mmCIF file of C-alpha atoms in Angstrom:
data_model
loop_
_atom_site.group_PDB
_atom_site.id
_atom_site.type_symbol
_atom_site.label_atom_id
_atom_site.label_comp_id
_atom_site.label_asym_id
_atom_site.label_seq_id
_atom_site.Cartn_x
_atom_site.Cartn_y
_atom_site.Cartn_z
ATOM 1 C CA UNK A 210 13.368 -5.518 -3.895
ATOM 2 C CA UNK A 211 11.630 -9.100 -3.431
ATOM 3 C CA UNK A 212 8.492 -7.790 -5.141
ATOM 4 C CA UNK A 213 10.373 -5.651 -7.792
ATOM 5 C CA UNK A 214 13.326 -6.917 -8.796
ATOM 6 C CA UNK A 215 13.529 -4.381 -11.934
ATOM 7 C CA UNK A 216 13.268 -1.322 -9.697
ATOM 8 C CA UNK A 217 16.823 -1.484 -8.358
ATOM 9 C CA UNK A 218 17.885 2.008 -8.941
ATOM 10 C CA UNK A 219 18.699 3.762 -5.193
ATOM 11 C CA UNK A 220 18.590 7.093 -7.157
ATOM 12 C CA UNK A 221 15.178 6.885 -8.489
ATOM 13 C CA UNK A 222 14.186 5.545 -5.499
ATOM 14 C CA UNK A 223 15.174 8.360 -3.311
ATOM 15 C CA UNK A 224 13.663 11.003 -6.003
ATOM 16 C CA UNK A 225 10.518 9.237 -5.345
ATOM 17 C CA UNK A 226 11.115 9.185 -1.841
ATOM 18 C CA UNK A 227 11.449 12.845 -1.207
ATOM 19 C CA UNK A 228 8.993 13.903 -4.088
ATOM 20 C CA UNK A 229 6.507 16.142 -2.281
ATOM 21 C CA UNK A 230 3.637 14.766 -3.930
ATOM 22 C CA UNK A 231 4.622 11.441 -2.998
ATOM 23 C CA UNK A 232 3.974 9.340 0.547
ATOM 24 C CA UNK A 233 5.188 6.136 1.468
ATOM 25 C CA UNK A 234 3.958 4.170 4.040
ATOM 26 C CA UNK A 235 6.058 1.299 5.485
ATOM 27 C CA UNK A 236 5.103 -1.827 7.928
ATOM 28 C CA UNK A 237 7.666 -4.020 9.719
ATOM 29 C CA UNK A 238 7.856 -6.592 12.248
ATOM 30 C CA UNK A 239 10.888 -6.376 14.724
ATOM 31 C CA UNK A 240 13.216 -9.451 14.848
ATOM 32 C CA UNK A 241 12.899 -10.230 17.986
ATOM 33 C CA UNK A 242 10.001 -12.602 17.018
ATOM 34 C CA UNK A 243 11.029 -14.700 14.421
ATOM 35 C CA UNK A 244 8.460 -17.142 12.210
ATOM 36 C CA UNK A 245 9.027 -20.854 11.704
ATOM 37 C CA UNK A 246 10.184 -19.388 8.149
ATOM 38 C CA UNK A 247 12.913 -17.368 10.238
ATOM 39 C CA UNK A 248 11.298 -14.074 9.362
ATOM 40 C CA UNK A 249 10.007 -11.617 12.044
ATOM 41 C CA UNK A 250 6.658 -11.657 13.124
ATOM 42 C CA UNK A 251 4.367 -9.384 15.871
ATOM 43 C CA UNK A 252 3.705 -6.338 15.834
ATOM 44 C CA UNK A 253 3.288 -3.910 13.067
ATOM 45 C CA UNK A 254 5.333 -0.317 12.786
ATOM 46 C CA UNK A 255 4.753 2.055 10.612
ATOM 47 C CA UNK A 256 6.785 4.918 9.146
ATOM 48 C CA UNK A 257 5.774 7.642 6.856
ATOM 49 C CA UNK A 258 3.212 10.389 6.140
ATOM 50 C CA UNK A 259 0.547 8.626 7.018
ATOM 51 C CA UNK A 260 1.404 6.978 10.052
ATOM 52 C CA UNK A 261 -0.931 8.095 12.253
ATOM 53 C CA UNK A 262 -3.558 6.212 9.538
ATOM 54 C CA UNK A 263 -2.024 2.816 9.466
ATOM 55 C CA UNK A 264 -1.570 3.408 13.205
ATOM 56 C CA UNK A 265 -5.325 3.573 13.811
ATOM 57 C CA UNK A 266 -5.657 0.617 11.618
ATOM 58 C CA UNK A 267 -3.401 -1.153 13.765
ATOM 59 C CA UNK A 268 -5.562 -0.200 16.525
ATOM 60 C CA UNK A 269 -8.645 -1.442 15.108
ATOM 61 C CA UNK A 270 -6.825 -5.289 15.251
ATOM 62 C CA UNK A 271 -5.629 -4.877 18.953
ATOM 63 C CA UNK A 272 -2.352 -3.805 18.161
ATOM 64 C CA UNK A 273 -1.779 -0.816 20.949
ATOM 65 C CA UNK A 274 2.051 -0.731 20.543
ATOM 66 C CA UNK A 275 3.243 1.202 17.579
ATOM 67 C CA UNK A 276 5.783 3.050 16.498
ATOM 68 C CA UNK A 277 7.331 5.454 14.050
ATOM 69 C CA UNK A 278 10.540 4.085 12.697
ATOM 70 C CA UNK A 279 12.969 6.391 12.767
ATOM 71 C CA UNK A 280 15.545 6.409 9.561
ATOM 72 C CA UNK A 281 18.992 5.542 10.981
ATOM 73 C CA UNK A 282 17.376 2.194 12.364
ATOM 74 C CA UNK A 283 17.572 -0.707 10.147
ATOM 75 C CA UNK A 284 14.658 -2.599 10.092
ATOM 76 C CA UNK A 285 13.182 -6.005 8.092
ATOM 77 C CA UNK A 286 10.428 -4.895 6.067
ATOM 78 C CA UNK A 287 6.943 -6.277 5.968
ATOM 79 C CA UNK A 288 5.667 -3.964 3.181
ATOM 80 C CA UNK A 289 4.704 -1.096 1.789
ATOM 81 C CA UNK A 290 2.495 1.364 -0.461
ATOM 82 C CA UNK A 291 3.674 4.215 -2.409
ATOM 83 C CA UNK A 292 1.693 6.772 -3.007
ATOM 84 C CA UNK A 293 1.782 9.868 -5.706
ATOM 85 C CA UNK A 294 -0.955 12.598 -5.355
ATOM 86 C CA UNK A 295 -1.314 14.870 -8.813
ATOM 87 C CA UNK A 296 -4.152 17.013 -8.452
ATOM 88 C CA UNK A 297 -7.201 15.836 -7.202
ATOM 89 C CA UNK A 298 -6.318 11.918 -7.390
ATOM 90 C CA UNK A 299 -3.806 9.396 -5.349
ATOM 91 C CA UNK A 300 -2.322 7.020 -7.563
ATOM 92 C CA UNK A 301 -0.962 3.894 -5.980
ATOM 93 C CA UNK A 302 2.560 2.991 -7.902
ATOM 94 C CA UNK A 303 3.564 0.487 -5.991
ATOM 95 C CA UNK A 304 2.161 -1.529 -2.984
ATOM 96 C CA UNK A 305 4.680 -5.028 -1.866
ATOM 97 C CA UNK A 306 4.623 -7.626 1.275
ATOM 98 C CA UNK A 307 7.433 -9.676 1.918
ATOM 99 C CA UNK A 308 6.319 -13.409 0.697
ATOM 100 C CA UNK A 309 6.702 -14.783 3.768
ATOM 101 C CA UNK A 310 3.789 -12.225 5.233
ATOM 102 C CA UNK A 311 1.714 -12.435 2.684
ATOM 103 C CA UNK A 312 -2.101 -13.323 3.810
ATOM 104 C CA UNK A 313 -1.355 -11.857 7.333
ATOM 105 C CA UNK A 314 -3.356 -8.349 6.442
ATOM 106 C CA UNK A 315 -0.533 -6.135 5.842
ATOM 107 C CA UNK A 316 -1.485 -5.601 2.085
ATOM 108 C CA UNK A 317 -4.888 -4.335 3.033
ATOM 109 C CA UNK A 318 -3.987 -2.474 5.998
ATOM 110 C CA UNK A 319 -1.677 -0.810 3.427
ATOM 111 C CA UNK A 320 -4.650 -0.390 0.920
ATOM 112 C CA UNK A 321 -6.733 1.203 3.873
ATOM 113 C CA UNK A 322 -3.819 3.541 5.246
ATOM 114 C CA UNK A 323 -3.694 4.899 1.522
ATOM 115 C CA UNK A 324 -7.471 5.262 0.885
ATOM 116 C CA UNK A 325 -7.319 6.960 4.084
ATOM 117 C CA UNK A 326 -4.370 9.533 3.373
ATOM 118 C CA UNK A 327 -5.828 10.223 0.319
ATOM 119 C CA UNK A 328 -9.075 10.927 2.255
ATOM 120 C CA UNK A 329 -7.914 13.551 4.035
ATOM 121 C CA UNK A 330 -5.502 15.174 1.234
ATOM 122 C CA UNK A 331 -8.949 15.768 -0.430
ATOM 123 C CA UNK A 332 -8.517 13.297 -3.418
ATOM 124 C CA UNK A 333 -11.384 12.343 -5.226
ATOM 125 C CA UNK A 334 -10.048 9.041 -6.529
ATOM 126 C CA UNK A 335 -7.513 6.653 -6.146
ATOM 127 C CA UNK A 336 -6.299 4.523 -9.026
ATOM 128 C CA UNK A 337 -3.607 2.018 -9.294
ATOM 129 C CA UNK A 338 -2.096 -0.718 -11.690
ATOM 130 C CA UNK A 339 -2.086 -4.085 -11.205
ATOM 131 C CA UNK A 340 -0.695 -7.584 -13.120
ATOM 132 C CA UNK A 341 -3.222 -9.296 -14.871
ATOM 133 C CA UNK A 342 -2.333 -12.578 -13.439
ATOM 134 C CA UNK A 343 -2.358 -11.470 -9.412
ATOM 135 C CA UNK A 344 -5.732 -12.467 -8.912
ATOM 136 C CA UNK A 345 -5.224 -12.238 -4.816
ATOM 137 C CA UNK A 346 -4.483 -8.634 -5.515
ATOM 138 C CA UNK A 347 -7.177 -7.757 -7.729
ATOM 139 C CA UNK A 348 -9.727 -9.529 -5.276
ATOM 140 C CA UNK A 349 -8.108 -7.209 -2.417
ATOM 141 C CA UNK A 350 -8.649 -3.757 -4.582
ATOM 142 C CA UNK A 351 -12.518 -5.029 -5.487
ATOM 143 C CA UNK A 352 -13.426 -5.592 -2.140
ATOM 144 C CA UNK A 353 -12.454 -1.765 -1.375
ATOM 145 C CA UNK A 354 -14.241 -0.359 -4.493
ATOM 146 C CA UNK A 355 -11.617 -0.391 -7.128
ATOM 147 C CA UNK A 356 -13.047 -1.703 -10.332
ATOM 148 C CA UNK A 357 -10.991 -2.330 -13.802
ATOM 149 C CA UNK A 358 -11.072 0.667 -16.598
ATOM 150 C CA UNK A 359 -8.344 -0.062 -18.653
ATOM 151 C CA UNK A 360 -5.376 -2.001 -19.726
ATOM 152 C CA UNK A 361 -2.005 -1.443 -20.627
ATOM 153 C CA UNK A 362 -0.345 -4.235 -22.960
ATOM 154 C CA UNK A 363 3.371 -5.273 -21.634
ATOM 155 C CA UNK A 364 3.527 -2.678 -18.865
ATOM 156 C CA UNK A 365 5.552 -4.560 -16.917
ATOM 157 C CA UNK A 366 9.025 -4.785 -17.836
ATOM 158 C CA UNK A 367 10.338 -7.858 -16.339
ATOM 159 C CA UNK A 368 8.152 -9.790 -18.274
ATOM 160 C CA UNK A 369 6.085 -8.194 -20.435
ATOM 161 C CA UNK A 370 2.979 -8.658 -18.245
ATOM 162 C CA UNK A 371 0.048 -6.684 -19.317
ATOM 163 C CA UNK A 372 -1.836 -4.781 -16.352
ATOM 164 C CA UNK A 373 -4.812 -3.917 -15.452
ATOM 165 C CA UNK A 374 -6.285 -0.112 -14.769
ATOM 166 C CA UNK A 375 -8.439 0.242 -11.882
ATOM 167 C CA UNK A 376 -9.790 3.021 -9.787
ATOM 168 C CA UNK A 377 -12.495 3.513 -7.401
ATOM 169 C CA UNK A 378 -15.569 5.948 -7.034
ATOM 170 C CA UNK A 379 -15.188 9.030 -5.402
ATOM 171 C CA UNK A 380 -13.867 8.590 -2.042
ATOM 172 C CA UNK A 381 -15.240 11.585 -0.710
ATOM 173 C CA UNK A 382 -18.538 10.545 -1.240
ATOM 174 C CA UNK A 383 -20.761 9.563 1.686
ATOM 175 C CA UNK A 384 -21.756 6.000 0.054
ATOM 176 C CA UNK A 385 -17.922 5.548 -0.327
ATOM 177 C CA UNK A 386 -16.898 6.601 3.183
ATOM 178 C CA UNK A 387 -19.707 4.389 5.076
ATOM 179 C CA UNK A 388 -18.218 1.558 3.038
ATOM 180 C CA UNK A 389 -15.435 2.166 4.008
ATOM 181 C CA UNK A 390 -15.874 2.676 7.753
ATOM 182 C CA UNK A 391 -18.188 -0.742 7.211
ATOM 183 C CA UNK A 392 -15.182 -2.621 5.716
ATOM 184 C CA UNK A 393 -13.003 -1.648 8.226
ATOM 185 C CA UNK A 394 -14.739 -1.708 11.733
#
């Protein structure tokens, strides 16, 4: 809710949630490590479809330890990406990391856990919306091949914000997947 204040409906967020063609992938910290902002910090856990993805992201850093969350434990959230697959494509609709975690890597492990599920559902393309003015994010979806093909005037309804369309190449290609595997080892 710190990232989207306007999306406060539980409803629509548990139709989303259970949507078949939908996947949400979900890092936290546990508490028992707290920052010097009071917020957790350590290691990452993971919970959704595509754990075992952000898991061997995780791995890549060092980070041997992870876990699936299960859903009666309460947990402080790091972030998240949500994920909707019609047909052949993965759209991103929403990707968040707590303010206080920001420029720690969650956001593109996220970004790399959803190329990656998309991947292996056999996508050919992953788009995704993004604020005009979020320059960090924009720089984050360049560096993994996303690159702007539209707009959408006042898309965003808390302020009117216009966003930005992007999408990558084909992410089955070869060029795409050794760019991948580059960006990531």
């Amino acid at each position: 809710m710190e990232a989207f204040p306007e999306n406060r409906s539980s409803s629509s967020l548990d139709r989303v949630v259970h949507n078949p063609l939908s996947a949400y992938l979900v890092t936290w910290k546990p508490s028992s490590l707290q920052s010097n902002e009071g917020h957790p910090v350590g290691e990452a856990r993971t919970e959704g479809r595509g754990t075992a993805f952000i898991k061997r992201v995780l791995r890549r850093g060092g980070r041997d330890n992870v876990h699936v969350i299960q859903p009666e434990i309460s947990v402080d959230i790091g972030g998240y990406v949500g994920i909707w697959f019609p047909l052949d494509e993965a759209h991103i609709n929403s990707i968040a990391v707590r303010k206080c975690l920001r420029g720690q890597g969650l956001g593109e492990m996220l970004i790399i856990g959803a190329i990656e599920l998309a991947q292996t559902r056999g996508c050919a393309l992953v788009t995704l919306e993004v604020r005009v003015s979020n320059i960090p994010a924009r720089k984050l979806y360049e560096k993994y091949g996303f690159r702007e093909v539209g707009f959408r005037k006042g898309y965003y309804t808390d302020n009117n914000e216009d966003a930005l369309i992007m999408t990558t190449d084909n992410i089955q290609s070869v060029d795409y997947r050794q760019s991948l595997e580059r960006l990531v080892y």
